[in-house]
């Protein structure tokens, strides 16, 4: 397995399908009182030398390294993600092969299934996966066929629901009694609150009615959305305001002061060119909420950057620069060796954080792990 891990922009470039307008009024936007919000002053430190001393270990009260069992039929590619962390098993997905795994607590793969196609119970693209412990069902959102498919943990089809006529593209966050969804590039709004059956309850963040589908698509692509399983943080590329999204609407959380590094609105549609050419603007911003910290990642001047900010005093704690050889936040192995772990597969939910470590990084660290084995699951409880 190679260590040259590429960022998967294609995961965000999902096909837009036609949508039917539903008559429903949008709630009035909540007023934002910036004077009472915490301010993370990125602009004042963006060009300063900062420490790179933070490690995943510093968050942990408990750490487990769980090797995933390997055989010729269950080899995982690099695009993997933990979907569910239960007490007795895990659900994971591998997006390169579009395979879903059920794994026991010791790392043995109990079931692996892949139902790619256009028929009943089959998907074209795994745009979102979730697991509901209440009914023990794996939920798959297929943005290609515009279907919501339900399987049991053995991969047996239970039911499927079409949302081909909906304005939504796919869910971003599941809560007990509502779902937050992204709109399609043809929809009038960027965010939607739905019930558990994907019936639209609220529309948020309306697009300018004069925008083209391309302008909507690049705006979606440049909007920061965290991948937390317990909270959705939201920030427009042209704004400093960071919100959490709930069924109450957009709730201001903090100000991320980008200063002159904020991309102008008329430059957003050219951000892919700016990424390739290099730009002082903050691009591809993502914000994750961790216990006690925010993990903020972005691209600037053709450089990928990871930052850890303290929630208690709004201070930048550490900054890391990504290279072809090293990506992500460091972790100290049992031997004392320090490695960096790419965080695009980061799982964070409450006090639980999980990441996949390539097996090649753990040869000699864990007995029996070989270079070409499946990855090792890093489980952190804070």
XYZ file of C-alpha atoms in Angstrom:
382
model
C 0.000 0.000 0.000
C 1.370 3.399 -0.920
C 1.817 6.270 1.510
C 1.258 8.862 -1.202
C -2.317 9.600 -0.119
C -4.226 11.922 -2.446
C -7.045 14.192 -1.406
C -10.274 12.947 -2.963
C -11.941 16.039 -4.371
C -14.095 13.794 -6.493
C -15.987 12.724 -3.368
C -17.542 16.160 -3.309
C -18.257 16.486 -7.021
C -21.479 14.519 -6.875
C -23.888 14.524 -9.837
C -26.776 16.943 -9.610
C -30.217 15.581 -10.442
C -33.321 17.505 -11.348
C -35.496 18.554 -8.419
C -39.114 19.629 -8.009
C -39.853 22.832 -6.112
C -41.915 22.325 -2.967
C -43.952 25.170 -1.592
C -42.626 25.910 1.860
C -41.474 29.114 3.444
C -37.964 29.506 4.776
C -37.597 30.489 8.430
C -36.254 33.960 9.095
C -32.464 33.913 9.581
C -31.315 34.305 13.144
C -29.530 37.517 13.989
C -25.881 37.153 14.821
C -24.334 39.027 17.727
C -20.633 38.850 16.921
C -19.660 40.671 20.126
C -20.619 37.670 22.239
C -19.025 35.025 20.042
C -15.545 33.575 20.519
C -13.063 34.798 17.900
C -10.388 32.536 16.418
C -8.045 35.119 14.923
C -6.493 33.159 12.083
C -5.537 36.308 10.181
C -3.155 37.474 12.941
C -1.182 34.203 13.069
C -1.481 32.831 9.547
C 2.087 33.796 8.580
C 3.674 33.270 11.992
C 5.773 30.263 12.927
C 3.740 28.065 15.247
C 4.545 24.911 17.262
C 3.823 21.455 15.862
C 3.794 19.626 19.182
C 0.141 18.503 19.445
C -0.525 14.758 19.074
C -3.663 12.619 19.084
C -2.270 11.013 22.244
C -2.698 14.264 24.166
C -6.480 13.914 23.870
C -6.680 10.315 24.971
C -7.753 8.717 28.219
C -7.844 5.371 26.440
C -6.240 4.226 23.169
C -6.694 0.965 21.251
C -5.020 -0.208 18.058
C -7.199 -2.808 16.320
C -5.734 -4.559 13.226
C -8.427 -5.300 10.618
C -8.332 -8.918 9.453
C -7.005 -9.478 5.947
C -7.728 -11.948 3.178
C -7.842 -11.795 -0.616
C -11.586 -11.007 -0.626
C -11.559 -8.182 1.908
C -8.642 -5.936 0.959
C -9.438 -2.275 1.656
C -8.260 0.599 -0.512
C -7.178 4.008 0.811
C -10.620 5.659 0.777
C -11.991 4.136 3.977
C -14.164 5.572 6.691
C -15.591 4.404 9.996
C -19.380 4.773 9.975
C -20.356 3.416 13.401
C -18.486 2.613 16.607
C -20.522 0.335 18.825
C -19.606 -1.615 21.926
C -19.516 -4.962 20.105
C -18.871 -4.151 16.438
C -18.012 -1.442 13.932
C -19.438 -0.525 10.539
C -16.911 0.763 8.002
C -16.966 1.597 4.304
C -14.359 1.631 1.569
C -15.355 4.109 -1.115
C -12.843 3.078 -3.746
C -14.459 -0.354 -4.128
C -17.797 0.806 -2.611
C -17.744 -2.017 -0.080
C -19.393 -1.992 3.354
C -17.910 -3.952 6.267
C -19.147 -5.231 9.591
C -16.167 -5.738 11.913
C -16.150 -7.226 15.402
C -14.500 -5.454 18.339
C -11.250 -7.395 17.822
C -10.942 -6.443 14.138
C -12.277 -9.586 12.445
C -14.346 -8.804 9.357
C -17.662 -10.550 9.956
C -19.316 -9.459 6.717
C -18.356 -7.521 3.595
C -20.831 -6.677 0.861
C -20.915 -4.613 -2.314
C -24.153 -4.123 -4.266
C -23.096 -1.895 -7.161
C -25.545 -1.517 -10.046
C -28.847 -0.038 -11.117
C -31.222 -2.735 -9.921
C -33.293 -3.064 -6.741
C -31.089 -2.777 -3.667
C -28.089 -1.668 -5.752
C -26.224 1.627 -5.663
C -24.104 3.599 -8.101
C -22.331 5.831 -5.606
C -22.042 5.631 -1.821
C -22.565 9.317 -1.119
C -23.503 8.792 2.537
C -23.747 5.809 4.874
C -25.191 5.668 8.355
C -26.094 2.979 10.867
C -29.155 3.071 13.091
C -28.647 1.014 16.280
C -32.356 1.422 17.119
C -33.437 -0.800 14.210
C -30.033 -2.385 13.377
C -30.108 -1.113 9.788
C -27.367 0.236 7.551
C -28.667 3.191 5.542
C -27.059 3.968 2.184
C -27.713 7.110 0.158
C -27.022 6.580 -3.515
C -26.640 9.966 -5.158
C -26.338 8.327 -8.571
C -29.698 6.549 -8.531
C -31.197 8.981 -5.993
C -32.176 6.130 -3.676
C -32.186 5.619 0.075
C -31.430 1.930 0.645
C -31.750 -0.023 3.900
C -29.762 -3.222 4.592
C -29.377 -5.390 7.642
C -25.826 -5.923 8.866
C -25.492 -9.026 6.658
C -26.091 -6.882 3.584
C -29.613 -8.144 2.921
C -31.920 -5.590 1.313
C -34.750 -4.524 3.621
C -36.277 -1.682 1.621
C -35.426 1.283 -0.570
C -36.972 4.722 -1.069
C -36.563 6.933 -4.128
C -35.843 10.638 -3.643
C -35.351 11.403 -7.349
C -37.963 14.166 -7.232
C -36.505 15.825 -4.143
C -34.409 18.968 -3.881
C -31.985 17.211 -1.538
C -28.751 15.587 -2.646
C -27.748 13.593 0.441
C -27.753 13.831 4.256
C -24.963 15.557 6.158
C -26.102 14.716 9.692
C -28.638 12.377 11.307
C -30.332 13.301 14.562
C -33.015 11.402 16.489
C -35.960 13.281 15.013
C -34.603 15.132 11.970
C -31.990 15.001 9.213
C -29.828 17.808 7.801
C -29.350 17.441 4.043
C -27.418 19.152 1.303
C -29.340 20.448 -1.694
C -28.588 19.541 -5.290
C -26.811 22.009 -7.550
C -30.172 22.708 -9.174
C -32.028 23.275 -5.894
C -32.862 26.799 -4.664
C -31.221 26.213 -1.259
C -27.943 24.793 -0.014
C -29.271 23.183 3.188
C -32.506 21.412 4.119
C -33.968 20.148 7.372
C -36.105 17.046 6.826
C -37.973 14.549 8.942
C -36.792 10.942 9.241
C -38.480 10.138 5.909
C -36.671 12.991 4.103
C -39.780 15.151 3.864
C -38.600 18.759 3.769
C -39.405 20.782 6.891
C -37.158 23.825 6.428
C -35.022 25.382 3.709
C -31.819 27.205 4.708
C -29.120 29.209 2.909
C -30.914 30.219 -0.301
C -28.824 30.635 -3.435
C -28.924 33.839 -5.454
C -31.701 33.231 -7.982
C -29.452 34.514 -10.788
C -26.735 31.894 -10.190
C -26.040 29.153 -12.691
C -25.766 25.485 -11.746
C -21.965 25.798 -11.947
C -21.947 28.771 -9.590
C -24.074 26.843 -7.119
C -21.834 23.767 -7.424
C -18.583 25.616 -6.719
C -20.219 27.421 -3.791
C -21.215 24.044 -2.337
C -17.717 22.722 -2.940
C -16.119 25.682 -1.165
C -18.459 25.590 1.841
C -16.904 24.056 4.942
C -18.863 21.201 6.512
C -17.368 19.152 9.313
C -17.639 15.367 9.239
C -18.610 14.980 12.880
C -21.255 12.360 13.593
C -22.723 14.490 16.405
C -22.659 18.084 15.109
C -22.672 19.919 11.778
C -20.494 23.034 11.569
C -20.998 25.263 8.550
C -19.007 28.161 7.076
C -19.259 29.944 3.734
C -15.895 30.570 2.064
C -16.597 34.319 1.822
C -17.638 34.686 5.479
C -15.965 34.556 8.905
C -19.049 33.270 10.729
C -19.122 29.606 11.738
C -22.514 28.106 12.546
C -23.883 24.867 13.893
C -26.922 23.642 11.971
C -29.923 22.260 13.857
C -33.664 22.024 13.370
C -33.725 25.556 14.842
C -31.712 26.869 11.900
C -28.154 28.221 11.780
C -26.814 28.906 15.290
C -23.682 31.134 15.469
C -20.805 29.315 17.207
C -17.685 31.421 16.692
C -15.913 33.834 14.353
C -12.989 32.530 12.309
C -11.262 35.767 11.345
C -9.644 35.136 7.949
C -8.891 38.800 7.233
C -7.482 39.525 3.784
C -7.142 35.776 3.194
C -10.910 35.447 2.687
C -11.653 34.553 -0.911
C -13.731 37.260 -2.653
C -17.150 36.179 -3.862
C -16.239 36.711 -7.514
C -13.203 34.430 -7.145
C -15.060 31.427 -5.669
C -15.967 30.023 -9.083
C -12.249 29.946 -9.977
C -11.076 28.179 -6.833
C -9.908 25.010 -8.626
C -7.592 27.137 -10.761
C -6.420 28.977 -7.647
C -5.637 25.654 -5.964
C -3.413 24.604 -8.848
C -1.756 27.976 -9.378
C -1.373 28.864 -5.711
C -3.267 31.588 -3.897
C -3.039 33.473 -0.583
C -6.761 32.872 -0.087
C -8.010 30.181 2.289
C -9.378 27.333 0.146
C -10.922 23.925 0.927
C -11.558 24.919 4.538
C -12.872 22.194 6.835
C -13.647 22.512 10.543
C -13.989 19.546 12.904
C -15.140 19.722 16.503
C -13.009 17.683 18.923
C -13.264 17.472 22.720
C -11.665 20.753 23.842
C -10.370 21.731 20.404
C -11.201 22.527 16.800
C -9.277 20.883 14.003
C -9.150 23.329 11.085
C -7.679 22.300 7.745
C -7.277 24.373 4.596
C -5.146 24.961 1.516
C -3.156 28.146 0.929
C -0.322 28.935 -1.494
C -0.443 25.336 -2.830
C 0.124 24.046 0.701
C -2.186 21.830 2.769
C -2.330 22.974 6.393
C -3.758 21.396 9.583
C -4.308 23.466 12.717
C -5.417 22.708 16.279
C -7.239 25.527 18.090
C -8.138 25.495 21.790
C -11.822 26.069 22.587
C -11.078 27.305 26.108
C -8.992 30.342 25.098
C -9.439 30.532 21.280
C -5.702 30.015 20.817
C -3.851 28.315 17.977
C -2.080 25.394 19.649
C -0.235 23.721 16.748
C 0.134 23.919 12.970
C 1.206 21.161 10.595
C 2.106 21.393 6.907
C 1.134 18.490 4.684
C 3.603 16.989 2.238
C 3.504 14.035 -0.160
C 5.072 11.905 2.580
C 3.240 13.218 5.653
C -0.383 14.280 5.997
C -2.496 14.997 9.065
C -1.996 15.182 12.835
C 0.805 13.227 14.590
C 0.309 10.126 16.721
C 2.944 8.546 18.955
C 3.175 4.767 18.543
C 3.819 2.398 21.474
C 7.534 2.344 20.570
C 7.736 6.134 20.811
C 7.924 6.631 17.054
C 5.853 9.563 15.772
C 3.784 9.256 12.602
C 1.173 11.480 10.995
C -2.315 10.204 10.181
C -4.410 11.613 7.344
C -7.677 12.950 8.764
C -9.978 12.883 5.740
C -11.316 9.616 7.204
C -11.641 11.079 10.699
C -14.533 9.750 12.807
C -15.521 11.936 15.743
C -18.626 11.478 17.872
C -18.811 12.815 21.417
C -15.734 11.601 23.294
C -14.824 9.016 20.640
C -12.324 9.614 17.838
C -11.251 7.006 15.300
C -8.785 6.937 12.408
C -7.322 4.317 10.094
C -3.534 3.831 10.091
C -1.919 2.129 7.051
C -0.509 -1.261 8.036
C 2.904 -0.318 6.606
C 3.261 2.286 9.382
C 2.773 -0.368 12.081
C 5.085 -3.143 10.926
C 7.161 -4.025 13.988
C 4.805 -2.083 16.251
C 2.027 -4.685 16.392
C 2.837 -8.384 16.279
C 1.716 -10.078 13.082
C 0.904 -6.931 11.101
C 2.415 -7.030 7.596
C 2.985 -4.208 5.145
C 0.170 -5.102 2.735
C -2.422 -5.967 5.380
C -5.642 -4.081 5.867
C -5.286 -0.895 7.939
C -5.255 -0.746 11.712
C -8.108 1.052 13.433
C -6.974 3.664 15.958
C -9.654 4.146 18.646
C -9.317 7.108 21.021
C -11.606 7.816 23.967
C -11.132 11.241 25.506
